Coordinates of C-alpha atoms in Angstrom, one line a residue:
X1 CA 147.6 105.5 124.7
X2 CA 145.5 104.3 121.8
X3 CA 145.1 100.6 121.3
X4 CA 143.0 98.6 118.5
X5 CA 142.7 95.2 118.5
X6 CA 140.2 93.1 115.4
X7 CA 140.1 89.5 115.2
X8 CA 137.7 87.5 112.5
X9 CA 135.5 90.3 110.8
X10 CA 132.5 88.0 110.4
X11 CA 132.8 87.0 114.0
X12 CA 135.4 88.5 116.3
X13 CA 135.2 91.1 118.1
X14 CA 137.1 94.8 118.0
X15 CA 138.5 96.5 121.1
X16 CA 139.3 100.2 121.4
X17 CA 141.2 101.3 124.8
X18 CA 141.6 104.9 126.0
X19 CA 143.5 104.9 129.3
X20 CA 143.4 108.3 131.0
X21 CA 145.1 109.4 133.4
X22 CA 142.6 108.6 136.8
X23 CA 140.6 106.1 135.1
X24 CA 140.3 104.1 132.0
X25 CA 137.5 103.7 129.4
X26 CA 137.9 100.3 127.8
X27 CA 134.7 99.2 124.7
X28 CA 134.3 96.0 123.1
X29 CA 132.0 96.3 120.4
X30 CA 131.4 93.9 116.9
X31 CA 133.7 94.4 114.2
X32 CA 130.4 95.6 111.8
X33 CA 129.3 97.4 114.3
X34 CA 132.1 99.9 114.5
X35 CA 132.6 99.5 110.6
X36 CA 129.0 100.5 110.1
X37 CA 128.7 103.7 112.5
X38 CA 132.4 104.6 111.1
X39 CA 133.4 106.4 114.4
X40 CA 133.7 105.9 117.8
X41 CA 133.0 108.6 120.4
X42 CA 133.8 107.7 124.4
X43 CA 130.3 108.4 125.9
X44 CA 132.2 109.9 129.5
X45 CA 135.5 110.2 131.0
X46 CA 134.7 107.9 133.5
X47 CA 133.1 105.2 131.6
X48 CA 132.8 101.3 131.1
X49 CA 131.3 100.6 127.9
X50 CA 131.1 96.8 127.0
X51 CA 128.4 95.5 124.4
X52 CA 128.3 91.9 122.9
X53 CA 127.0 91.4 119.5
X54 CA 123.8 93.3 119.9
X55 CA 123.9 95.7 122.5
X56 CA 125.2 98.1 124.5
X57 CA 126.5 99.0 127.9
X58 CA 126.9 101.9 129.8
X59 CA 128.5 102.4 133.3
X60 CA 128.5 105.8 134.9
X61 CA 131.0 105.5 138.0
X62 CA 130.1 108.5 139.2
X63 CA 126.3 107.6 139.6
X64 CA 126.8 104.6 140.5
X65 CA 124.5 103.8 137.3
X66 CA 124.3 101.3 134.7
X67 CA 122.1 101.3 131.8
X68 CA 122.2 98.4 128.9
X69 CA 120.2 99.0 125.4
X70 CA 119.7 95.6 123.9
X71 CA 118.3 95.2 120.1
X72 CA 117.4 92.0 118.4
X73 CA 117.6 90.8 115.8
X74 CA 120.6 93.3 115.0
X75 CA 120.2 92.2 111.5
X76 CA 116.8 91.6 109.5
X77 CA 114.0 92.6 106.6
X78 CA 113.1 96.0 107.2
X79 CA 109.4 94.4 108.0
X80 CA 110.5 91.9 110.6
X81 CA 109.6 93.3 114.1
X82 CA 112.7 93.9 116.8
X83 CA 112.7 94.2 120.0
X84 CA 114.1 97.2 122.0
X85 CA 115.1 96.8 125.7
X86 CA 116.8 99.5 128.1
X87 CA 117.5 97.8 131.3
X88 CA 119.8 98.4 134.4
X89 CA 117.8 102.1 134.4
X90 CA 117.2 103.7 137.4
X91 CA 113.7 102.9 138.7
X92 CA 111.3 105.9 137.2
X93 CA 114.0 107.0 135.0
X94 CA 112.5 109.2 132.3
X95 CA 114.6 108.8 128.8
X96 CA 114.3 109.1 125.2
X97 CA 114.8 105.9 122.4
X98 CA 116.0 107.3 119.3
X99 CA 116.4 106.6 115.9
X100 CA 118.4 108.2 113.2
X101 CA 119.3 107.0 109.4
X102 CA 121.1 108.7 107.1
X103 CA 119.9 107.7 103.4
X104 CA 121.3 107.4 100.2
X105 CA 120.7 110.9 99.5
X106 CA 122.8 112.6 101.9
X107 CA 119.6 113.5 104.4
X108 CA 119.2 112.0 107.7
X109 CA 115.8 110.8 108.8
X110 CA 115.2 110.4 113.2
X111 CA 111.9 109.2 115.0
X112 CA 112.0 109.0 118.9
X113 CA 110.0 108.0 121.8
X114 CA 109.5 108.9 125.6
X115 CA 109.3 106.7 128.0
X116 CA 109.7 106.0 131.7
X117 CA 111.3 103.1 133.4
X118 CA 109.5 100.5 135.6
X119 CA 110.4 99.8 138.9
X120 CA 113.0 97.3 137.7
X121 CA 114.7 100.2 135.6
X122 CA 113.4 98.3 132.7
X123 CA 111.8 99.5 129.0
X124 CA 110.8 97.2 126.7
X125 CA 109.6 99.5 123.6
X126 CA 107.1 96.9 122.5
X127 CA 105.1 96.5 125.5
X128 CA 105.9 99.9 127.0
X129 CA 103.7 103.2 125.6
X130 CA 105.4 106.0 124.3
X131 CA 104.7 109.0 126.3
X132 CA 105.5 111.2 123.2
X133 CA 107.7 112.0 120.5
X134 CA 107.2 110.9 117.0
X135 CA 104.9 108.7 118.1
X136 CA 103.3 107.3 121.2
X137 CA 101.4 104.6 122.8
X138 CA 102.7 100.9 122.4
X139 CA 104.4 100.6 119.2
X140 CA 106.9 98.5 118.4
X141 CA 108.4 99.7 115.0
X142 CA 107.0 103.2 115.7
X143 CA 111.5 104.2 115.9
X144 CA 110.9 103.2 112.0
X145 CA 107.7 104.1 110.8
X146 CA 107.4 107.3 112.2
X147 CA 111.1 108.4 110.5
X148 CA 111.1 112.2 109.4
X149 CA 113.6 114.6 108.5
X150 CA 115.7 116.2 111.1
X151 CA 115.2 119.7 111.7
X152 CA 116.5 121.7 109.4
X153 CA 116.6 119.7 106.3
X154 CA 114.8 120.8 103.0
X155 CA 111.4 120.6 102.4
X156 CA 109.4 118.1 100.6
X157 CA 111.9 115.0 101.1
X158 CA 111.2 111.6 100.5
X159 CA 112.9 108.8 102.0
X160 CA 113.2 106.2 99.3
X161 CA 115.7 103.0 99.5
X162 CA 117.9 103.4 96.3
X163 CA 120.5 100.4 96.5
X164 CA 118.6 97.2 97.8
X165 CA 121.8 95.3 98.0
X166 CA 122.7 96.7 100.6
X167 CA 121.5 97.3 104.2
X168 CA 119.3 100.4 105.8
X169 CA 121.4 101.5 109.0
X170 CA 119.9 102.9 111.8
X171 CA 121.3 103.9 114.8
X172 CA 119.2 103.4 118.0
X173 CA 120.3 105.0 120.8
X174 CA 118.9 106.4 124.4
X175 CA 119.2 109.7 125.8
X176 CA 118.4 111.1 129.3
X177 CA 115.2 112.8 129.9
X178 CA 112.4 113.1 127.7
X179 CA 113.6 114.9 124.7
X180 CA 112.8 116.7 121.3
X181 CA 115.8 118.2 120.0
X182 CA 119.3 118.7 119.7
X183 CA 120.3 115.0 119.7
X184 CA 123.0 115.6 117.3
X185 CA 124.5 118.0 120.3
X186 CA 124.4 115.3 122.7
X187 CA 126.6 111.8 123.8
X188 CA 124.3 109.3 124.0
X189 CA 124.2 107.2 126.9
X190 CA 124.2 103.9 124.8
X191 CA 123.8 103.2 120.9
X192 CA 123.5 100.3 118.6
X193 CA 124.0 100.3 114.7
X194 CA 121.4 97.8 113.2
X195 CA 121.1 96.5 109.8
X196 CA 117.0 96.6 108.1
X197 CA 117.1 94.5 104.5
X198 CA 114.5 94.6 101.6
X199 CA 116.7 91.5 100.0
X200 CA 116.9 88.4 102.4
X201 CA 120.1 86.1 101.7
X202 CA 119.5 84.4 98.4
X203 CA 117.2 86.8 96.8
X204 CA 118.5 86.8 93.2
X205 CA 118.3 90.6 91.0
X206 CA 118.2 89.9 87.3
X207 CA 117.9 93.5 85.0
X208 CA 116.0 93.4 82.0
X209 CA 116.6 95.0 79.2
X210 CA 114.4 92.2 76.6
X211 CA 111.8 94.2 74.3
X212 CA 112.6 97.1 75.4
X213 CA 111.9 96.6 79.0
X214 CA 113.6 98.5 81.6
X215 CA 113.3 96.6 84.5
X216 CA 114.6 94.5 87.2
X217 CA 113.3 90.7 88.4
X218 CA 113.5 89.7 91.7
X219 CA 113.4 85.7 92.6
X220 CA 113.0 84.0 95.5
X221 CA 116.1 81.7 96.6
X222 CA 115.2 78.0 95.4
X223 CA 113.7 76.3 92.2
X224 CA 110.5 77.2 92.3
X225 CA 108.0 77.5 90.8
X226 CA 106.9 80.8 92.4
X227 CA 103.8 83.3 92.3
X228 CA 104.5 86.0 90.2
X229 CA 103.7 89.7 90.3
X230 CA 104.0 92.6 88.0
X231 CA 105.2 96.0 90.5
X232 CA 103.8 99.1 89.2
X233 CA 105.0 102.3 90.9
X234 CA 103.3 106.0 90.6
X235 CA 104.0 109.5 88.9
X236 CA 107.2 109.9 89.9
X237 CA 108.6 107.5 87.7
X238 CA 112.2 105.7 87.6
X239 CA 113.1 101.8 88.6
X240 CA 111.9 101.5 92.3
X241 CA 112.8 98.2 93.3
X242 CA 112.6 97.9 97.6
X243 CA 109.1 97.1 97.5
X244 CA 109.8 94.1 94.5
X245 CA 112.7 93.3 96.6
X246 CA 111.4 92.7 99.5
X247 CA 108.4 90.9 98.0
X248 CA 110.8 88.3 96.8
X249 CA 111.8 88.3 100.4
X250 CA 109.1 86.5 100.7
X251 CA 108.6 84.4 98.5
X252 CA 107.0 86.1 95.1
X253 CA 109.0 86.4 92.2
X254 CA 108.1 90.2 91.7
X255 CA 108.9 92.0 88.6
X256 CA 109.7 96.2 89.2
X257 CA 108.7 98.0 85.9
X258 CA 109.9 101.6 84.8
X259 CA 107.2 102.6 82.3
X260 CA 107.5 106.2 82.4
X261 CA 111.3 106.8 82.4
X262 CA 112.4 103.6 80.7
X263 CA 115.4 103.6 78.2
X264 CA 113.2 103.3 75.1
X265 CA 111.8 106.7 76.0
X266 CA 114.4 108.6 76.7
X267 CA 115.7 107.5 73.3
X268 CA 112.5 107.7 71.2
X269 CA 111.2 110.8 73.3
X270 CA 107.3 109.1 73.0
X271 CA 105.9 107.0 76.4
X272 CA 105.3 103.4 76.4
X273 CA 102.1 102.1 74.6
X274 CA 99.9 99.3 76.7
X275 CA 101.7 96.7 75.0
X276 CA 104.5 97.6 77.0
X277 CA 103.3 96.0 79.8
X278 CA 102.0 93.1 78.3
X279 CA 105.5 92.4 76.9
X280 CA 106.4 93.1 81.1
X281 CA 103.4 90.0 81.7
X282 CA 105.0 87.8 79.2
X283 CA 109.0 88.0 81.1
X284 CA 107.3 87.0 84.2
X285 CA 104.5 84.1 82.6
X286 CA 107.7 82.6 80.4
X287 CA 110.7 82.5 83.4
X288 CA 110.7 78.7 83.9
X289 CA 110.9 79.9 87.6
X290 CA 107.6 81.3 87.8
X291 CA 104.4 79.7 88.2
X292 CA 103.0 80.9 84.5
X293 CA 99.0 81.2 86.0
X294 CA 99.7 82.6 88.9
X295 CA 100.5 86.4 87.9
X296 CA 99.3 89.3 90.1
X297 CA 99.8 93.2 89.6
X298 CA 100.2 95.8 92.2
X299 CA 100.0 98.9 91.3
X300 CA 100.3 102.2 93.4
X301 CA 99.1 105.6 92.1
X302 CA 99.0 105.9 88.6
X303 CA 100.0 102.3 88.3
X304 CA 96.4 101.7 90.1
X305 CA 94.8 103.6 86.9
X306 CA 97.3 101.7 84.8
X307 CA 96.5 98.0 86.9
X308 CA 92.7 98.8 86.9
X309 CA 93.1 99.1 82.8
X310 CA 94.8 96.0 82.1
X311 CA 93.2 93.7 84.4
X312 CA 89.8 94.7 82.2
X313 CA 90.3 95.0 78.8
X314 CA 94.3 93.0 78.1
X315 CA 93.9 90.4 76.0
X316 CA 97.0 89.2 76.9
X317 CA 97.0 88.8 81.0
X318 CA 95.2 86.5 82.7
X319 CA 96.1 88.3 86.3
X320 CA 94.8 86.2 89.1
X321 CA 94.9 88.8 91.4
X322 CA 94.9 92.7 91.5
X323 CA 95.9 94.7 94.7
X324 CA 95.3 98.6 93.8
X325 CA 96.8 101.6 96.3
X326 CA 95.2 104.9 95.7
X327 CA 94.8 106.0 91.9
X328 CA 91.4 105.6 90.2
X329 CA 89.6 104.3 87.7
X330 CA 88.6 107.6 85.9
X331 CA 90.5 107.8 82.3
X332 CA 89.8 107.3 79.0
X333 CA 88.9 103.7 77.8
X334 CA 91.6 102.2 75.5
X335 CA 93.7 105.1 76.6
X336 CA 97.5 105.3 76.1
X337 CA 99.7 106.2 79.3
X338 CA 99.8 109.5 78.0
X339 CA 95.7 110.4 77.8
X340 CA 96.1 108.7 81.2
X341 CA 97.9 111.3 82.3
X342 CA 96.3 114.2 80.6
X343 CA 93.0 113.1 81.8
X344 CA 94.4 113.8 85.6
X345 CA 95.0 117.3 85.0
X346 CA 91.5 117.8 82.7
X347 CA 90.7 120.3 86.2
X348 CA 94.1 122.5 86.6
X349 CA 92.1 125.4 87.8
X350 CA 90.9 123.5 90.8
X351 CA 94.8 122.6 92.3
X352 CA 95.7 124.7 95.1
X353 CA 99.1 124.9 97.4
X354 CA 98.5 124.1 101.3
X355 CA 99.7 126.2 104.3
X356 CA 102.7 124.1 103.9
X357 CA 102.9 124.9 100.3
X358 CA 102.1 121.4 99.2
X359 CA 100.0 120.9 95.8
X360 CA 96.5 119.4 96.5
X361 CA 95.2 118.2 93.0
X362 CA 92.7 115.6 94.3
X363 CA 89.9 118.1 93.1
X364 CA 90.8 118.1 89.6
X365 CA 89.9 114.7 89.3
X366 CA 86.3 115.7 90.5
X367 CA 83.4 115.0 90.0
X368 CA 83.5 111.3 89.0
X369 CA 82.2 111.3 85.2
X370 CA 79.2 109.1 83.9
X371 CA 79.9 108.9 80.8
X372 CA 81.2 105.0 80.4
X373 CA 83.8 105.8 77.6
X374 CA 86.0 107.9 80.6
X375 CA 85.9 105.2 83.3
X376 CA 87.1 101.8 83.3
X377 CA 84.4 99.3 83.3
X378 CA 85.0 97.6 86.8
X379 CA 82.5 95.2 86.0
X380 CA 84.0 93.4 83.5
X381 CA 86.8 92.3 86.6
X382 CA 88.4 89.0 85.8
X383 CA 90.3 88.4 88.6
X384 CA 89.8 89.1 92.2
X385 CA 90.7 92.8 93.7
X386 CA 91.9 94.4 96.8
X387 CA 91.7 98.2 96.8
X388 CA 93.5 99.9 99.4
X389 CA 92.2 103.5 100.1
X390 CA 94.1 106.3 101.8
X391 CA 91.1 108.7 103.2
X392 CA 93.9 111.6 103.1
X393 CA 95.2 111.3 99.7
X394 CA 95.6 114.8 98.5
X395 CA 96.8 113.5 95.0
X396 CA 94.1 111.6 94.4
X397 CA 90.2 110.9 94.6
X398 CA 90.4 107.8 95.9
X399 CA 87.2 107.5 98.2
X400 CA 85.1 109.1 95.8
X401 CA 86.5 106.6 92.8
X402 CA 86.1 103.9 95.5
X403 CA 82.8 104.6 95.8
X404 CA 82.2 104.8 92.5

């Protein structure tokens, strides 16, 4: 017999009972929980499974075993560090913490650690080392940063948050033993659903079309005035707005600009001029929510080479700050987007595909030039600068442009 029970959604609870015909397995879980995993599997026929609002219990009668996962906070910024408990374990019990999200895009994304129970039957992932997996040592949001592609999927994906309103779900679960593979095969032995945001409750999203602008605004909940800052993403182009969301998370009203697959483009067929993001500036210096002379801009990639540019030579900007990731400072002075971009691929000849069939085109970019005219003048800074240099960028020069 099948019985389902929901009170309040917001804050009752859901109860599911299988009776059987020697035993029973009975499971109160949190209505979102159950809503969010959309399925409910009994983990063993002879089974007591009773979580409250953030965690999970599991009871195996014939092992006379419990074992209890416990997650908080269940719900939070995908930045904010959780804590991950396992208790009621058998002392020395070797088990595996897994995580698995399944994106926007269809393609599901797991990380998972080994680890070994104390002699209290406890593991607390963010004291406790990971013995391997996706990641060892002590890590505390390794189950998140170390997210890859389950085996199997297609090559070359990238795991990008698409909506922002609403929540990245990842299921944390524990297995027995210290496992690689096949978790998709398995029951696990407990599971919680949790919720990772990039908007925080009162996060406003404002599209803007004005001037031609394609892009989105991002404010802070309450009056203001608020820092500003102008989000530039790379190469890849479209409206990426989880890193401008989840600035505004905390507290800076963050502008995400499309410049190289904006509206105006696809209709005109020609890229953006500068002025294009001056005009981006002057949204964010104008919004009587915004504190007018206090504008940064981050830029990533070829928004770095973009950032680098305007922080120089705008007349417009007054940036107070400038935070750079990867990209370089090597392109024509007074360049448009587009001799930006042709000046990356000056070198074709020296791009080459990896054992793994990725493109390495760092080495087209090389050697840095002297001549001044194909360089941005990095002396004539306004503002201050933080340049953040991945050593293993394969896209870009980025130590030697450091250097430089």
């Amino acid at each position: 017999m099948l019985q389902w029970e929901e009170t309040d959604a917001l804050s009752g609870e859901a109860e599911l009972e299988l009776r059987w015909s020697k035993d029973q397995l009975s499971v109160s879980v949190p209505c979102h929980s159950l809503i969010h995993s959309g399925r409910f599997t009994p983990f063993e026929l002879w089974a007591d499974y009773k979580p409250d609002d953030n965690s999970s219990e599991f009871t195996m009668d014939r092992k006379r075993c419990t074992l209890k996962l416990l997650v908080q906070p269940s719900r939070g910024l995908v930045d904010e560090m959780f804590i991950i408990l396992v208790q009621k374990a058998p002392s020395g019990f070797q088990l595996t913490v897994h995580a698995l999200h399944k994106c926007e895009d269809g393609h599901s994304w797991e990380a998972f650690g080994h680890y070994t129970a104390d002699t209290i039957g406890t593991v607390n992932v963010s004291e406790d080392p990971s013995l391997g997996g996706t990641y060892s040592g002590v890590e505390q949001m390794g189950l998140l940063w170390s997210l890859r592609p389950v085996p199997g999927s297609k090559p070359g994906l990238r795991l990008r948050k698409m909506n922002v309103q609403i929540p990245m779900e990842v299921t944390i679960s524990v297995y027995q033993g210290h496992q690689t593979e096949g978790f998709m095969d398995q029951v696990p032995l407990a599971s919680v659903v949790v919720e990772r945001w990039y908007m925080a409750p009162g996060v406003s999203r404002i599209p803007i079309t004005e001037d031609g602008l394609t892009a989105t605004l991002f404010l802070p909940p309450g009056p203001g005035p608020f820092p500003g800052l102008l989000d530039l993403w790379g190469g890849g182009g479209q409206l990426v707005e989880y890193r401008a969301s989840l600035l505004a998370s905390h507290g800076i009203a963050t502008l995400a600009l499309d410049y190289l697959t904006p509206k105006i483009t696809k209709q005109t067929g020609k890229m953006v001029d500068l002025q294009y993001f001056e005009k981006a500036y002057k949204v964010l210096e104008q919004h009587p929510q915004v504190h007018g002379s206090r504008i940064g801009m981050l830029g990533l990639s070829l928004g770095t080479s973009i950032t680098f540019n305007m922080a120089v030579y705008s007349k417009v900007m007054k940036l107070r700050c400038a935070v750079c990731i990867s990209g370089s400072h090597v392109q024509p002075v007074n360049g448009s987007v587009e001799e930006m971009l042709q000046n990356l691929h000056r070198n074709p000849d020296r791009a080459y595909f990896s054992e793994e069939n990725e493109v390495i085109s760092r080495d087209m970019q090389l050697p840095i030039p002297t001549e001044p005219t194909l360089k941005v003048d990095m002396g004539r800074l306004r503002c201050p600068l933080l340049v953040v240099v991945g050593e293993d960028d394969q896209s870009w020069a980025v130590t030697e442009s450091a250097m430089d």
